[in-house]
C-alpha positions as a Markdown table, in Angstrom:
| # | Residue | x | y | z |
|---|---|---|---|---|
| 1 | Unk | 1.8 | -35.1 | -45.1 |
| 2 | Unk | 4.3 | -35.7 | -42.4 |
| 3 | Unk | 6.0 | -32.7 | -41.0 |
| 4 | Unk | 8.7 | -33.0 | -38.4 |
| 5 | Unk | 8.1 | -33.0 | -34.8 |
| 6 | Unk | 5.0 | -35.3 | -35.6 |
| 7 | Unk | 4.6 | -37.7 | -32.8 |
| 8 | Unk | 3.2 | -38.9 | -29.5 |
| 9 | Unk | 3.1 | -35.7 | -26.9 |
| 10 | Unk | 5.1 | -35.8 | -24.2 |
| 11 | Unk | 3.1 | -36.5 | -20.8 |
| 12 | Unk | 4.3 | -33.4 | -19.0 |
| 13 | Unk | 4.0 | -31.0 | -21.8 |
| 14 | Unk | 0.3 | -30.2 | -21.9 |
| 15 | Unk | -0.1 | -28.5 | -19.0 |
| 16 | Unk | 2.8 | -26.2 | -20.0 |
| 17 | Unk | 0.8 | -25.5 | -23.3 |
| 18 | Unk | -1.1 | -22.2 | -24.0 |
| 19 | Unk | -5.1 | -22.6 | -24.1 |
| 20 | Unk | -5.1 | -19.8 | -27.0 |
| 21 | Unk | -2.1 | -22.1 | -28.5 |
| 22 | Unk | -4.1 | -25.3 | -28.2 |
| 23 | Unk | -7.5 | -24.1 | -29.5 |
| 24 | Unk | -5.9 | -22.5 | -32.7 |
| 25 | Unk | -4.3 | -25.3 | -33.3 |
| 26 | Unk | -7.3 | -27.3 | -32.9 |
| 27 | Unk | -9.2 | -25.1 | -35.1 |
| 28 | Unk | -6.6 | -25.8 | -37.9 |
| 29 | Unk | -6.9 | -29.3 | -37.9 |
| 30 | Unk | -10.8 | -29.5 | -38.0 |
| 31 | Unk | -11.9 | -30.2 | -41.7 |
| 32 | Unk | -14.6 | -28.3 | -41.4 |
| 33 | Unk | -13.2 | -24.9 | -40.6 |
| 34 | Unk | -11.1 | -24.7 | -43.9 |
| 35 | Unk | -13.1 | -22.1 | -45.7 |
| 36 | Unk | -12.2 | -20.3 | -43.0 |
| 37 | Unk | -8.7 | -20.9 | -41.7 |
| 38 | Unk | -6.1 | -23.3 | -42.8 |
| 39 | Unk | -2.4 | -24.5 | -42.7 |
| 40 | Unk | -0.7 | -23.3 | -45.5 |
| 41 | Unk | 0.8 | -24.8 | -48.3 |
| 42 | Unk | 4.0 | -26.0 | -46.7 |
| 43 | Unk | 2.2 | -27.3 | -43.0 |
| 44 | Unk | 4.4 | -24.4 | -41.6 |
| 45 | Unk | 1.9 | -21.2 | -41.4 |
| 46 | Unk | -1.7 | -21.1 | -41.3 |
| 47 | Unk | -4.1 | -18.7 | -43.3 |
| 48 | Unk | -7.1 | -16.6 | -42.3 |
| 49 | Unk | -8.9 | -16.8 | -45.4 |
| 50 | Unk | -11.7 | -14.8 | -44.7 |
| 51 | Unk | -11.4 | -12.1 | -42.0 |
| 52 | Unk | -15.0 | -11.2 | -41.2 |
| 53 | Unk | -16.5 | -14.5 | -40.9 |
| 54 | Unk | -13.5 | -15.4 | -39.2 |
| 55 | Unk | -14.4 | -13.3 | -36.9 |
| 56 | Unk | -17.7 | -14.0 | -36.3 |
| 57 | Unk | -17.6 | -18.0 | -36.8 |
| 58 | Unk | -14.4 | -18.6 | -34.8 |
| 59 | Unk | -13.3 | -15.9 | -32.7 |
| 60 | Unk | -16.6 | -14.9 | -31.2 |
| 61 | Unk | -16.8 | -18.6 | -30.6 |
| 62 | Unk | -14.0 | -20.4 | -29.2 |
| 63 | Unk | -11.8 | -17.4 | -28.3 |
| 64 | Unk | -12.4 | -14.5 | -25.4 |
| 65 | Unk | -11.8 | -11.8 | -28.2 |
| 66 | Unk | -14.0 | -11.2 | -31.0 |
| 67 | Unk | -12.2 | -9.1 | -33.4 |
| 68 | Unk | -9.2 | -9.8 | -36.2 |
| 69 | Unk | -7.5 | -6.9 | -34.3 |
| 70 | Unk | -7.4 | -8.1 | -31.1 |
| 71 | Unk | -6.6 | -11.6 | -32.3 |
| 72 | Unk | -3.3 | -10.4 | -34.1 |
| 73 | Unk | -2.4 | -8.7 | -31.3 |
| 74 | Unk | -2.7 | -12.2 | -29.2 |
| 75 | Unk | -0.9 | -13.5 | -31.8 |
| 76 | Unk | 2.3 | -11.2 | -31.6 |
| 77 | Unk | 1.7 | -11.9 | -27.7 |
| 78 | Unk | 3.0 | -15.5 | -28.4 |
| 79 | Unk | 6.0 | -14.4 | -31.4 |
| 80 | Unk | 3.7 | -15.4 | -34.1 |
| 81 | Unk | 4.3 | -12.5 | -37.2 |
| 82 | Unk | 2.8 | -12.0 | -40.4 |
| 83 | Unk | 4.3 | -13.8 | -43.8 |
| 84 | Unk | 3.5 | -13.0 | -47.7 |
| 85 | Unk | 1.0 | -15.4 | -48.8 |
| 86 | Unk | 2.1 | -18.7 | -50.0 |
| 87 | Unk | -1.5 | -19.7 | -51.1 |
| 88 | Unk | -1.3 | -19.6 | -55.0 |
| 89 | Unk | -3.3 | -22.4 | -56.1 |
| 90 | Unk | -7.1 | -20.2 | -56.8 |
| 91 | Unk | -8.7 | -22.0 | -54.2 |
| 92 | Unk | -9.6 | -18.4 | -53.0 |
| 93 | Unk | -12.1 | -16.4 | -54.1 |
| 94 | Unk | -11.2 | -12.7 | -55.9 |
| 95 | Unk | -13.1 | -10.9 | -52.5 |
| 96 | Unk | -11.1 | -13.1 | -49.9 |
| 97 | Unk | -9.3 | -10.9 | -47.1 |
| 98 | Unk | -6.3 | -13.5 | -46.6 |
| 99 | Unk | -4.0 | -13.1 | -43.7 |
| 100 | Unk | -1.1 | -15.4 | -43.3 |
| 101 | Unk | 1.1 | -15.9 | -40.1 |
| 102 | Unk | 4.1 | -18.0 | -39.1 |
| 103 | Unk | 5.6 | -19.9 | -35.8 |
| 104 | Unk | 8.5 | -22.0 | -36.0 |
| 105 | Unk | 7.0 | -24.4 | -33.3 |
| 106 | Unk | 3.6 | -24.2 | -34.4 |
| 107 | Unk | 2.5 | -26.2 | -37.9 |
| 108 | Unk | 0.9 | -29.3 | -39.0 |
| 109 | Unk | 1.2 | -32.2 | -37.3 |
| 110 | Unk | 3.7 | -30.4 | -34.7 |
| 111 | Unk | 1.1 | -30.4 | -31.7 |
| 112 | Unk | 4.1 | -31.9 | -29.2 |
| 113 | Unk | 5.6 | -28.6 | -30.0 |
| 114 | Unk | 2.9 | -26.1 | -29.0 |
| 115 | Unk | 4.3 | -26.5 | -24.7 |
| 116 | Unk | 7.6 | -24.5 | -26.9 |
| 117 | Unk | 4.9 | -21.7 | -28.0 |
| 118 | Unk | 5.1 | -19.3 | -24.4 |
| 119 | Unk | 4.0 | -16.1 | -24.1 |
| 120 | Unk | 6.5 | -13.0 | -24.0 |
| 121 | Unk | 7.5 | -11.2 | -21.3 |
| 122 | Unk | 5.9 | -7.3 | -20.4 |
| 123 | Unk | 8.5 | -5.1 | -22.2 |
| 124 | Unk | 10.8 | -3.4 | -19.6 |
| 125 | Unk | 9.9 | 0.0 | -19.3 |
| 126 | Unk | 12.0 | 3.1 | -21.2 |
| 127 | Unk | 15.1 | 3.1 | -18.8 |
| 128 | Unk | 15.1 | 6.8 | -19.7 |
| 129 | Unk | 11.9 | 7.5 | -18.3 |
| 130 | Unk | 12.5 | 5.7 | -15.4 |
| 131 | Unk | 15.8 | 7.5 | -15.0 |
| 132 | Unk | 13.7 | 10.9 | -15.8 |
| 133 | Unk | 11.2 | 9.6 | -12.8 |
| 134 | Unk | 14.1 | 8.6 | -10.2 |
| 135 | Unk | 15.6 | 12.2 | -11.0 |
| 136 | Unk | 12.6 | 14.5 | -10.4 |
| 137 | Unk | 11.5 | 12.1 | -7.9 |
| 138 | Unk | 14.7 | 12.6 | -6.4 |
| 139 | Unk | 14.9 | 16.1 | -6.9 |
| 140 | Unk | 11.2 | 16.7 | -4.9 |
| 141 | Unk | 12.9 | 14.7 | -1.8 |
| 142 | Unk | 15.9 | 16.6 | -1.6 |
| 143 | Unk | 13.2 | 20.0 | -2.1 |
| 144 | Unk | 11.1 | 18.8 | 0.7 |
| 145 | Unk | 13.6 | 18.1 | 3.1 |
| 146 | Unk | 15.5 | 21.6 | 2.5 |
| 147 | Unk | 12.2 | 23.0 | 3.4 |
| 148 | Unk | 12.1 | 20.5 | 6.5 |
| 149 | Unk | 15.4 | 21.8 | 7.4 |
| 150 | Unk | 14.5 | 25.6 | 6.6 |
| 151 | Unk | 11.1 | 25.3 | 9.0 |
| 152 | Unk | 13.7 | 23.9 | 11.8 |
| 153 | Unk | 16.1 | 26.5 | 11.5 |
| 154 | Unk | 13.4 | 29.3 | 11.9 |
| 155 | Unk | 12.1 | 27.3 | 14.9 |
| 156 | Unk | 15.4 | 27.4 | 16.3 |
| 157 | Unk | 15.7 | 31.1 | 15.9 |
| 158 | Unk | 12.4 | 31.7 | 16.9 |
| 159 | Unk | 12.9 | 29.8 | 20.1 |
| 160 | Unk | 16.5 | 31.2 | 20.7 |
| 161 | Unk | 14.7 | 35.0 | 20.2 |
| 162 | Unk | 12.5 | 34.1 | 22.8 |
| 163 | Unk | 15.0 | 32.6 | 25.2 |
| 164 | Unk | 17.0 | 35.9 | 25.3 |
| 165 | Unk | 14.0 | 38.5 | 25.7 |
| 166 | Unk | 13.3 | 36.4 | 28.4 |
| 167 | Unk | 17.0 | 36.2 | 29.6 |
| 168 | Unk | 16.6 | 39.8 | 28.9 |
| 169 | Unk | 13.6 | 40.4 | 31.1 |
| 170 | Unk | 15.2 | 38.4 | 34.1 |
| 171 | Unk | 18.8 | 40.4 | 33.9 |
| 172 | Unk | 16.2 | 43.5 | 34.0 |
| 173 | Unk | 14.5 | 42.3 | 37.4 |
| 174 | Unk | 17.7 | 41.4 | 39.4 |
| 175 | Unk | 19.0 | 44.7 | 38.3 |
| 176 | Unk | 15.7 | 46.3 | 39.6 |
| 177 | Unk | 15.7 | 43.9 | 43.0 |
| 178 | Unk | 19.9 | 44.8 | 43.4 |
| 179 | Unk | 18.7 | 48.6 | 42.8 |
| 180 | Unk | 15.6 | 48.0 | 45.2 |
| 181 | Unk | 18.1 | 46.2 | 47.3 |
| 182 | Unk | 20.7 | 48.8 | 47.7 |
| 183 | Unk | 18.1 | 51.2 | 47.8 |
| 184 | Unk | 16.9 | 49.9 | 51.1 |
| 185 | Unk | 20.4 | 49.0 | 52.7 |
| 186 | Unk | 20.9 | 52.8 | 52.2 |
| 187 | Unk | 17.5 | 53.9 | 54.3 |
| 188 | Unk | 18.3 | 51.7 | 56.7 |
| 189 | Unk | 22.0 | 53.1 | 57.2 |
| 190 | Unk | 20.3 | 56.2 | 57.4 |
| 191 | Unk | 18.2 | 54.9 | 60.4 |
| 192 | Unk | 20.8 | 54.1 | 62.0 |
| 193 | Unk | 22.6 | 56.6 | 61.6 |
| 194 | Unk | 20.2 | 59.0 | 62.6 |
| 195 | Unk | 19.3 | 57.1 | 65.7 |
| 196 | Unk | 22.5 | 56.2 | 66.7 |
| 197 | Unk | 22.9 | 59.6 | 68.8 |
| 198 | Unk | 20.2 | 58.3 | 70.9 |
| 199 | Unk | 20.8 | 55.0 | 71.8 |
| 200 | Unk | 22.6 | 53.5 | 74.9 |
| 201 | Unk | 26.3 | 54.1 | 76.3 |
| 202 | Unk | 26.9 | 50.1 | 76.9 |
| 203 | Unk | 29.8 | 51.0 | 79.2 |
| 204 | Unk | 27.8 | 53.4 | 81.4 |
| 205 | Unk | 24.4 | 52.3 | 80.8 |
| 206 | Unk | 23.0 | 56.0 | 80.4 |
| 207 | Unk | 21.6 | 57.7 | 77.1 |
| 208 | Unk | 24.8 | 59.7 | 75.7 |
| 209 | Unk | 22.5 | 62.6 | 75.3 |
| 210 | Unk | 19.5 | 63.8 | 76.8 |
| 211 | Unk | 20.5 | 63.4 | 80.4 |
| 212 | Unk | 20.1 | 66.4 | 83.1 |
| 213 | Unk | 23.3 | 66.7 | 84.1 |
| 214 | Unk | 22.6 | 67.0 | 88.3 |
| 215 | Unk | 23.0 | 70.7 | 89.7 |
| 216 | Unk | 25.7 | 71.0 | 92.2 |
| 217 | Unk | 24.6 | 72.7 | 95.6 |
């Protein structure tokens, strides 16, 4: 049968093909396999014919998965999906557990196409979650440095408190020391005053008081 895109492969291709690509396809055009798996009727899908010795023949085998799950799950990974079956021709027996999946670059004879077959980018994440992340993440900064702010405001008053009981304490001592002070100038004028009365007449150079005063003959 000759299916489109049939054809030498192109040099630079095959190093842009998928190994899980390349060995499926492979698989499919080995005789020997087709109890197994095969193209379908029109080249353009290929059949599992029979899932549990699929399973254990080929995935276990030539594939780093061992179970139909996992291998549908590779397939989705590369856009393949699953079709109705287009086998009708009784080559399969009444216990067969036929699956039948569908590429538009992959199918007989198409192997220059299979560098076309690439593997799907990780789904973005929920936009909505992320926005619910961003928010409460947002909302625990702006909590945390309100409580920054808080402890700093607290320090300050703390600090200010203790700035004025000591301005407090030091108005207190120079009020004492001005008291003391005065305290002392008055003593001291006292002194003076009480020994003033005693002290020397600088124009005569005698005591004011105190002196015998010389009898007359």
């Amino acid at each position: 049968m000759s299916m489109p895109g049939a054809g030498s492969i192109r040099p630079w291709s095959r190093a842009k093909e998928s190994e899980f690509v390349r060995n499926l396809f492979r698989i499919l055009d080995d005789p020997s396999q087709r109890d197994l798996v095969r193209w379908g009727q029109e080249g353009d899908t290929f059949i599992v014919v029979e899932g549990e010795r699929f399973n254990k023949c080929i995935l276990q085998k030539h594939f780093r998965h061992s179970n139909m799950s996992s291998f549908v799950r590779q397939l989705n990974k590369y856009s393949f999906y699953k079709v109705a079956s287009s086998l009708n021709d009784g080559s399969l027996s009444s216990g067969s557990t036929m699956s039948e999946f569908k590429h538009p670059h992959f199918r007989l004879g198409g192997e220059g196409e299979l560098y076309k077959i690439c593997r799907k980018a990780p789904a973005p994440k929920h936009p909505r979650a992320m926005d619910s992340f961003t928010q409460s993440q947002g909302i625990s900064i702006i909590s945390e440095n309100l409580t920054a702010t808080q402890d700093q405001i607290r320090n300050i008053e703390r600090t200010h408190a203790n700035e004025a009981r000591t301005n407090k304490l030091l108005v207190e001592e120079v009020l004492a020391l001005q008291k003391m002070l005065k305290a002392q100038t008055e003593a001291q004028h006292e002194i003076l005053n009480y020994l003033s009365p005693f002290t020397y007449d600088g124009r005569h150079n005698n005591p004011r008081r105190g002196t015998r005063r010389k009898l007359q003959p």
